[in-house]
XYZ file of N, CA and C in Angstrom:
477
model
N 131.956 -23.784 192.123
C 132.667 -22.533 192.096
C 134.075 -22.725 191.533
N 134.662 -23.851 191.763
C 136.007 -24.128 191.278
C 136.019 -24.225 189.758
N 134.956 -24.805 189.200
C 134.863 -24.926 187.746
C 134.752 -23.539 187.121
N 133.916 -22.691 187.726
C 133.747 -21.336 187.205
C 135.068 -20.582 187.241
N 135.808 -20.695 188.313
C 137.103 -20.025 188.452
C 138.066 -20.564 187.397
N 138.050 -21.858 187.156
C 138.956 -22.454 186.162
C 138.616 -21.941 184.764
N 137.331 -21.807 184.456
C 136.917 -21.307 183.140
C 137.325 -19.854 182.984
N 137.120 -19.038 184.014
C 137.494 -17.616 183.952
C 138.995 -17.481 183.808
N 139.757 -18.236 184.568
C 141.217 -18.159 184.466
C 141.693 -18.647 183.101
N 141.066 -19.680 182.549
C 141.462 -20.193 181.235
C 141.165 -19.167 180.144
N 140.043 -18.449 180.302
C 139.693 -17.431 179.319
C 140.587 -16.214 179.444
N 140.984 -15.893 180.669
C 141.785 -14.690 180.897
C 143.271 -14.926 180.666
N 143.704 -16.118 180.746
C 145.125 -16.410 180.599
C 145.553 -16.181 179.155
N 146.553 -15.382 178.891
C 146.952 -15.042 177.518
C 147.348 -16.248 176.667
N 147.969 -17.209 177.237
C 148.365 -18.388 176.468
C 147.130 -19.161 176.026
N 146.113 -19.204 176.851
C 144.871 -19.882 176.490
C 144.159 -19.125 175.370
N 144.215 -17.818 175.413
C 143.603 -17.005 174.375
C 144.292 -17.233 173.026
N 145.587 -17.296 173.054
C 146.336 -17.554 171.825
C 145.993 -18.941 171.275
N 145.864 -19.913 172.158
C 145.512 -21.265 171.722
C 144.117 -21.281 171.114
N 143.208 -20.509 171.684
C 141.856 -20.451 171.142
C 141.840 -19.796 169.759
N 142.653 -18.779 169.576
C 142.726 -18.129 168.265
C 143.300 -19.085 167.215
N 144.281 -19.866 167.614
C 144.853 -20.850 166.696
C 143.795 -21.893 166.342
N 143.066 -22.377 167.328
C 142.008 -23.357 167.064
C 140.909 -22.766 166.187
N 140.575 -21.498 166.408
C 139.568 -20.831 165.577
C 140.042 -20.753 164.122
N 141.295 -20.387 163.916
C 141.848 -20.309 162.563
C 141.866 -21.679 161.901
N 142.240 -22.697 162.666
C 142.280 -24.052 162.122
C 140.869 -24.522 161.750
N 139.874 -24.108 162.525
C 138.494 -24.508 162.240
C 137.899 -23.703 161.090
N 138.265 -22.424 160.979
C 137.693 -21.575 159.925
C 138.295 -21.843 158.548
N 139.540 -22.253 158.478
C 140.200 -22.457 157.186
C 139.455 -23.467 156.312
N 139.127 -24.658 156.795
C 138.379 -25.598 155.942
C 136.982 -25.090 155.579
N 136.378 -24.355 156.519
C 135.053 -23.816 156.243
C 135.113 -22.805 155.109
N 136.069 -21.898 155.171
C 136.214 -20.899 154.108
C 136.573 -21.555 152.766
N 137.424 -22.555 152.807
C 137.767 -23.267 151.574
C 136.553 -24.002 150.996
N 135.725 -24.554 151.851
C 134.518 -25.245 151.383
C 133.541 -24.263 150.744
N 133.371 -23.095 151.343
C 132.475 -22.078 150.774
C 133.003 -21.612 149.416
N 134.309 -21.391 149.334
C 134.915 -20.965 148.066
C 134.773 -22.052 146.996
N 134.986 -23.288 147.372
C 134.858 -24.392 146.422
C 133.420 -24.546 145.938
N 132.469 -24.326 146.823
C 131.057 -24.424 146.426
C 130.703 -23.336 145.419
N 131.220 -22.125 145.632
C 130.958 -21.037 144.683
C 131.586 -21.345 143.327
N 132.812 -21.850 143.329
C 133.478 -22.207 142.069
C 132.762 -23.360 141.370
N 132.254 -24.301 142.142
C 131.536 -25.433 141.555
C 130.250 -24.959 140.892
N 129.574 -23.979 141.491
C 128.353 -23.434 140.883
C 128.641 -22.783 139.541
N 129.737 -22.037 139.468
C 130.123 -21.406 138.205
C 130.498 -22.465 137.162
N 131.259 -23.453 137.593
C 131.663 -24.521 136.667
C 130.451 -25.308 136.182
N 129.473 -25.512 137.057
C 128.257 -26.232 136.676
C 127.495 -25.469 135.605
N 127.375 -24.140 135.758
C 126.641 -23.365 134.758
C 127.378 -23.354 133.419
N 128.704 -23.286 133.449
C 129.482 -23.343 132.204
C 129.303 -24.713 131.542
N 129.326 -25.771 132.343
C 129.150 -27.120 131.797
C 127.751 -27.299 131.225
N 126.738 -26.775 131.916
C 125.368 -26.885 131.412
C 125.206 -26.161 130.076
N 125.834 -24.992 129.949
C 125.776 -24.262 128.673
C 126.477 -25.044 127.566
N 127.603 -25.662 127.891
C 128.329 -26.464 126.895
C 127.504 -27.676 126.469
N 126.840 -28.303 127.420
C 125.991 -29.452 127.091
C 124.835 -29.007 126.195
N 124.249 -27.859 126.498
C 123.136 -27.351 125.679
C 123.601 -27.070 124.248
N 124.770 -26.448 124.102
C 125.303 -26.190 122.756
C 125.587 -27.499 122.024
N 126.119 -28.487 122.730
C 126.405 -29.778 122.108
C 125.112 -30.478 121.684
N 124.087 -30.393 122.514
C 122.806 -31.009 122.156
C 122.191 -30.323 120.935
N 122.293 -28.989 120.871
C 121.784 -28.267 119.701
C 122.544 -28.672 118.440
N 123.859 -28.787 118.561
C 124.665 -29.193 117.403
C 124.314 -30.621 116.977
N 124.126 -31.504 117.951
C 123.766 -32.889 117.620
C 122.390 -32.946 116.962
N 121.444 -32.169 117.484
C 120.098 -32.157 116.897
C 120.143 -31.626 115.468
N 120.914 -30.573 115.252
C 121.011 -30.015 113.903
C 121.648 -31.021 112.946
N 122.642 -31.733 113.414
C 123.313 -32.737 112.578
C 122.361 -33.877 112.222
N 121.585 -34.341 113.201
C 120.646 -35.439 112.955
C 119.573 -34.993 111.967
N 119.066 -33.780 112.138
C 118.032 -33.271 111.224
C 118.610 -33.088 109.819
N 119.852 -32.654 109.730
C 120.483 -32.452 108.424
C 120.629 -33.765 107.663
N 120.781 -34.843 108.371
C 120.950 -36.147 107.721
C 119.621 -36.802 107.354
N 118.517 -36.262 107.851
C 117.198 -36.812 107.522
C 116.705 -36.170 106.226
N 116.535 -36.934 105.158
C 116.194 -36.337 103.861
C 114.814 -35.680 103.820
N 113.881 -36.160 104.620
C 112.529 -35.604 104.587
C 112.170 -34.882 105.872
N 113.172 -34.429 106.599
C 112.911 -33.748 107.846
C 112.696 -34.722 108.984
N 112.401 -34.184 110.152
C 112.284 -35.023 111.331
C 111.300 -34.410 112.316
N 110.541 -35.256 112.978
C 109.637 -34.795 114.027
C 110.386 -34.802 115.360
N 109.769 -34.182 116.343
C 110.376 -34.149 117.678
C 110.485 -35.555 118.258
N 109.491 -36.393 117.988
C 109.524 -37.774 118.500
C 110.668 -38.563 117.863
N 110.878 -38.374 116.564
C 111.979 -39.077 115.888
C 113.327 -38.609 116.427
N 113.460 -37.301 116.658
C 114.713 -36.785 117.209
C 114.944 -37.338 118.612
N 113.884 -37.378 119.403
C 114.010 -37.899 120.763
C 114.458 -39.359 120.745
N 113.950 -40.137 119.806
C 114.351 -41.534 119.696
C 115.815 -41.642 119.290
N 116.216 -40.817 118.329
C 117.606 -40.881 117.838
C 118.618 -40.432 118.893
N 118.281 -39.381 119.656
C 119.217 -38.859 120.655
C 118.998 -39.450 122.048
N 117.980 -40.308 122.176
C 117.654 -40.947 123.454
C 117.380 -39.911 124.544
N 116.461 -38.989 124.213
C 116.032 -37.956 125.150
C 114.509 -37.941 125.178
N 113.938 -37.159 126.067
C 112.480 -37.024 126.123
C 111.979 -36.292 124.886
N 110.747 -36.586 124.506
C 110.162 -35.925 123.337
C 110.038 -34.422 123.566
N 109.698 -34.018 124.781
C 109.582 -32.583 125.067
C 110.940 -31.896 124.925
N 112.007 -32.577 125.311
C 113.363 -32.022 125.165
C 113.715 -31.927 123.679
N 113.344 -32.937 122.903
C 113.582 -32.900 121.461
C 112.822 -31.765 120.797
N 111.583 -31.567 121.228
C 110.783 -30.467 120.689
C 111.410 -29.125 121.040
N 111.901 -29.007 122.274
C 112.539 -27.753 122.699
C 113.808 -27.483 121.879
N 114.593 -28.512 121.618
C 115.814 -28.337 120.817
C 115.471 -27.905 119.392
N 114.493 -28.581 118.786
C 114.118 -28.240 117.417
C 113.520 -26.832 117.341
N 112.761 -26.464 118.348
C 112.182 -25.125 118.365
C 113.274 -24.065 118.486
N 114.263 -24.316 119.356
C 115.372 -23.351 119.471
C 116.138 -23.235 118.163
N 116.336 -24.354 117.483
C 117.020 -24.295 116.189
C 116.199 -23.500 115.176
N 114.882 -23.674 115.208
C 114.024 -22.939 114.276
C 114.010 -21.449 114.599
N 114.024 -21.113 115.876
C 114.025 -19.700 116.283
C 115.282 -19.003 115.779
N 116.391 -19.711 115.804
C 117.658 -19.133 115.356
C 117.933 -19.407 113.875
N 116.888 -19.777 113.137
C 116.963 -20.017 111.692
C 117.994 -21.073 111.311
N 118.170 -22.067 112.145
C 119.054 -23.175 111.816
C 118.272 -24.312 111.169
N 116.978 -24.384 111.435
C 116.103 -25.361 110.790
C 114.856 -24.645 110.315
N 114.127 -25.293 109.471
C 112.841 -24.753 109.013
C 111.732 -25.654 109.511
N 110.555 -25.105 109.605
C 109.390 -25.837 110.098
C 108.537 -26.210 108.899
N 108.241 -27.494 108.762
C 107.383 -27.982 107.687
C 106.114 -28.543 108.324
N 104.963 -28.088 107.854
C 103.684 -28.572 108.374
C 102.967 -29.290 107.239
N 102.666 -30.570 107.457
C 102.008 -31.367 106.432
C 100.501 -31.227 106.482
N 99.826 -31.861 105.524
C 98.364 -31.837 105.478
C 97.744 -32.455 106.727
N 98.439 -33.408 107.315
C 97.918 -34.063 108.516
C 98.313 -33.309 109.787
N 98.800 -32.083 109.651
C 99.212 -31.202 110.752
C 100.415 -31.753 111.513
N 101.190 -32.610 110.866
C 102.407 -33.114 111.488
C 103.515 -32.082 111.276
N 104.148 -31.708 112.356
C 105.225 -30.712 112.297
C 106.541 -31.450 112.130
N 107.238 -31.142 111.044
C 108.541 -31.731 110.766
C 109.541 -30.591 110.637
N 110.746 -30.840 111.059
C 111.814 -29.851 110.982
C 112.839 -30.354 109.980
N 113.355 -29.442 109.183
C 114.390 -29.810 108.223
C 115.407 -28.686 108.169
N 116.582 -29.027 107.660
C 117.634 -28.029 107.521
C 117.404 -27.283 106.225
N 117.609 -26.014 106.270
C 117.399 -25.172 105.085
C 118.341 -25.598 103.973
N 117.821 -25.562 102.753
C 118.639 -25.915 101.599
C 119.499 -24.745 101.160
N 120.175 -24.914 100.067
C 121.035 -23.857 99.564
C 120.292 -22.899 98.647
N 119.004 -23.160 98.407
C 118.239 -22.257 97.559
C 117.924 -20.986 98.322
N 117.425 -19.997 97.609
C 117.053 -18.745 98.261
C 115.718 -18.927 98.950
N 115.751 -19.551 100.073
C 114.547 -19.872 100.824
C 114.503 -19.000 102.063
N 113.582 -18.048 102.086
C 113.521 -17.128 103.214
C 112.368 -17.429 104.142
N 111.452 -18.269 103.748
C 110.303 -18.572 104.605
C 110.725 -19.524 105.707
N 110.316 -19.234 106.946
C 110.646 -20.083 108.068
C 109.649 -21.213 108.234
N 108.468 -21.075 107.654
C 107.435 -22.092 107.777
C 106.957 -22.464 106.384
N 106.882 -23.749 106.113
C 106.407 -24.213 104.822
C 105.184 -25.077 105.077
N 104.117 -24.807 104.369
C 102.887 -25.576 104.511
C 102.729 -26.408 103.258
N 102.709 -27.730 103.430
C 102.544 -28.628 102.292
C 101.064 -28.789 102.012
N 100.713 -28.727 100.795
C 99.314 -28.918 100.430
C 99.118 -28.558 98.985
N 98.067 -29.058 98.402
C 97.817 -28.828 96.987
C 97.193 -27.478 96.727
N 95.878 -27.417 96.780
C 95.146 -26.206 96.424
C 95.403 -25.072 97.403
N 95.495 -25.388 98.690
C 95.708 -24.350 99.686
C 97.034 -23.636 99.455
N 98.074 -24.391 99.151
C 99.380 -23.788 98.928
C 99.354 -22.912 97.680
N 98.683 -23.372 96.636
C 98.593 -22.576 95.409
C 97.813 -21.290 95.659
N 96.725 -21.389 96.412
C 95.943 -20.199 96.735
C 96.758 -19.212 97.565
N 97.503 -19.731 98.524
C 98.324 -18.854 99.357
C 99.379 -18.154 98.512
N 100.013 -18.892 97.600
C 101.015 -18.284 96.724
C 100.400 -17.199 95.850
N 99.215 -17.486 95.287
C 98.548 -16.505 94.439
C 98.191 -15.254 95.246
N 97.663 -15.451 96.472
C 97.316 -14.312 97.322
C 98.545 -13.490 97.681
N 99.643 -14.171 97.978
C 100.874 -13.450 98.308
C 101.365 -12.641 97.115
N 101.297 -13.241 95.922
C 101.715 -12.525 94.712
C 100.832 -11.308 94.471
N 99.527 -11.459 94.676
C 98.610 -10.323 94.476
C 98.887 -9.228 95.500
N 99.112 -9.606 96.739
C 99.410 -8.609 97.765
C 100.709 -7.873 97.468
N 101.706 -8.611 96.993
C 102.972 -7.987 96.647
C 102.794 -7.024 95.486
N 102.013 -7.425 94.474
C 101.748 -6.536 93.345
C 101.034 -5.264 93.798
N 100.059 -5.400 94.702
C 99.343 -4.229 95.209
C 100.265 -3.306 95.993
N 101.137 -3.883 96.810
C 102.076 -3.065 97.568
C 103.025 -2.319 96.643
N 103.517 -2.998 95.614
C 104.413 -2.346 94.661
C 103.692 -1.223 93.914
N 102.425 -1.454 93.549
C 101.650 -0.418 92.868
C 101.423 0.773 93.789
N 101.121 0.525 95.064
C 100.935 1.611 96.027
C 102.214 2.409 96.205
N 103.346 1.713 96.311
C 104.629 2.408 96.455
C 104.928 3.271 95.236
N 104.650 2.721 94.065
C 104.878 3.469 92.830
C 103.987 4.706 92.779
N 102.722 4.567 93.172
C 101.794 5.703 93.174
C 102.253 6.767 94.168
N 102.722 6.378 95.326
C 103.202 7.348 96.314
C 104.419 8.100 95.798
N 105.325 7.392 95.137
C 106.502 8.051 94.598
C 106.127 9.038 93.502
N 105.142 8.648 92.691
C 104.690 9.542 91.608
C 104.063 10.787 92.191
N 103.208 10.641 93.210
C 102.586 11.807 93.854
C 103.610 12.664 94.577
N 104.621 12.005 95.173
C 105.624 12.761 95.912
C 106.548 13.552 95.012
N 106.730 13.124 93.756
C 107.642 13.829 92.855
C 106.973 15.036 92.195
N 105.651 15.147 92.279
C 104.955 16.278 91.643
C 105.056 17.509 92.432
């Protein structure tokens, strides 16, 4: 019973209450600072991760630009000392944003190269003898047919 009375008196005594509030503030301050620091660290981590991703893309583009015959994902991974899947992902992102072009050889090997200064608008180039010539001829014929159709529509529309 004496312990209970001492606890009640300690809780009810105004000086004890003030001391408890001071102790609560002293205990909460580091906790609040830790929570704030963790939130700031999360933001800084995401900014750093984005910067690393941009740097890796720039490095991949530079390495591919220096390769005269293009580069495969495995070759890029070896040069940058990363996983092949990561190299493939970097090269694919560069191709999506038209920073590199995709070259597919007769053996179905996918190579990436930097676009030249010529008027090259195709994102995918297929190397091959007869197949490439046939594709070019078909594309030319389709373009001629489209131009003829457009011309016919304009002629009919002007009458």
